[in-house]
Amino acid sequence: MSAKSPDKLTSQDAEKELDRLAKLIAAHDRAYYSHDAPTVSDADYDALRRRNAEIEARFPLLVRPDSPSHRVGAKASAKFAKVAHRVPMLSLDNAFDDADVADWLGRVRRFLGLADTDAVCVTAEPKIDGLSAALRYENGLLVQGATRGDGQEGEDITANLRTIADIPLRLKGKPPVLLEVRGEVYMAHKAFAALNRRQEAEGKPTYANPRNSAAGSVRQLDPAVTAGRALNFFAYAWGECSALPADTQSDMIAAFASYGLPVNPLMRRCETVAAVLDVYRAVGEQRAGLGYDIDGVVYKVDRLDLQARLGFVSRSPRWAIAHKFPAEQAETVLEGIEIQVGRTGKLAPVARLKPVTVGGVVVQNATLHNEDQIARLDARIGDTVVIQRAGDVIPQVLSVRLDKRPKSAKPYKFPDTCPICGSHAVREVDEKTGKMDVDRRCTGGLVCDAQTVERLKYFVARDAFDIEGLGGTLIELFHDKGLLKEPADIFALTEKPAKVAQVLADHRAALSEERREAQGKEVAKAAKARKKDEGEGKQVENLMAAIAARRIIGLDRLINALGIRHVGETTARLLARHYRGIDAFLDGMKAENAREDLQHIEGIGGVVAEAIHDFFDEPHNVKALGRLLRWLDVTDMAAPSKSSPVSGKTVVFTGTLEKMTRAEAKARAESLGAKVSGSVSAKTDIVVAGPGAGSKLKDAQKHGVAVMDEDAWLALIGG
């Protein structure tokens, strides 16, 4: 039957033949790509693929999800669809030295209520420097692939991931009916060098490092481009799963391998801190010869039941940590220092450097942090400095080579006025500690163009309001023309389309005049002018629609967009989950004990609470927010999907808990939708009192709050 010509096959024959070819070609792919041991000649392999393509062309309705044709690209997509992660893809906390690792294991033991002598087995594996991806398998077939995105929502890159030979389109053995595999897409050093050689030969720009190359490759709109890049994949975690095949991290990875998924062979299981650190040092020694980039070693508690008990903090699991390798360093010359003013008014010194390559990336600028750091380093213009890419990402000046200082080196005087608006730049003193702030900040506030423009840019950015078409250039243009001074002005633009169109037309005309003067070209023909006018009209129409579309906004995005100091995407989500709605949030910020209440939210400490309180303590901020809210419909943060008898209730724990630690009890309550507070008030719903309960128990009795012991609490929440 297999020798029949495609045009002589029946539909039933074709279906069987495509099944046979998919399995056979997948086996040959594994032998070639995973084991470097091909079992057929290139000609025979190509013949199998040609036959598969011919049958699919004859019977297009029979093309399989695991078809080998997916390996060479599919129809290009106009844009990536969004994929909501059913289980969030969170990042890891970092450890930078041996003490950090020991501290982490100590925290794990304390959380679980274990003694120092109790063993906690941990897995250790290389931390791949690539792009995180999630692969969704249903009945063993790859049906969807997505990027990590913001951890809550990623991009659908299924067609691109299917082209990666390392990723099986069909799993072997008997995997769970539903299995979401998570791992890292990366590019090996040899493939990276070959790609850059091709880029140079074609007169195209080269890539800075393998990670950027891998990330850029899997986010191509045309999967054929991805197929032309040599990419690899390591599986190391999972998300949604219908039935876990194992009860430990190490056995889960072994199960992945049995399904045909590539896993890192360097993963080890350790029983002591010393063993963990031995793996770290051994992997570090092998780093240069691995053939792919890693930037540390990841440790995970091995037992899955302990992982479940440990749970998560706001952005990372308690049961895992990344032990980062030291940053790479290089020497170069400090050619100048420039001051950048950020959206919070901070004056940030930036070192302008003679270009130097550090870890495969050309570095020309680096942070000097603040004026105290410049003084400590005694950094002068003309000095030879040692720079490093902290965490292999952010370049910073580490030290000065005083033995190489030229006689012409000039000391640098940090400015005490803002280089943008000329206002005083001061260092605040913390009234509580008496210590001076390390950063100098502009006092110009809203009159400082640097802060206004940067705040507006942050407001429209992807993680905030994400207004398509309103980028930094237009923000600066509209600000210069007096159209934008605060966030509410963005939505007011929808009532001024004619004014916006005129500003854009004048801007284009000025640019065209500059080009004509520079290039000596004649004025464009009338036909081209008409096309340009039509383009301007379409741009205004699209911009107005994009702004109007963002009048409905989630509470977490709104809070993030406000640009409150120390409040980013993660903290904004914590606040939104706590207050749920905009009215409750604003009422909370008006309360006399707002600062204290904020500190009771897990993940928000004193510094962050102070910054939030200070923001809402400024009348002009509150007024500006009020003007903004007139334009918006702010949607509530959804309650936890898991319903429970304590969802939405405020709970206080007091006294000694005997069956779980206080941290574990708090995490469990919050995972069920409860709000855990550190103080009792009339708004408290439940007080869980253990032996030794004191003033909080009395407060509960005073306010008439329901009181229960630990056993009753466990019975209420289901044990």
CSV table of C-alpha atoms in Angstrom, one decimal, residues 466-471 474 478 539 542-543 546:
chain,number,residue,atom,x,y,z
A,466,ASP,CA,-1.0,49.7,26.0
A,467,ILE,CA,-2.4,52.3,23.6
A,468,GLU,CA,-1.4,51.1,20.1
A,469,GLY,CA,0.1,53.9,17.9
A,470,LEU,CA,0.8,56.3,20.7
A,471,GLY,CA,4.5,55.8,21.2
A,474,LEU,CA,3.9,61.1,19.5
A,478,PHE,CA,1.8,66.2,21.5
A,539,GLN,CA,-3.5,57.5,11.3
A,542,ASN,CA,-6.7,54.6,14.1
A,543,LEU,CA,-5.2,56.6,17.0
A,546,ALA,CA,-7.0,52.9,19.9
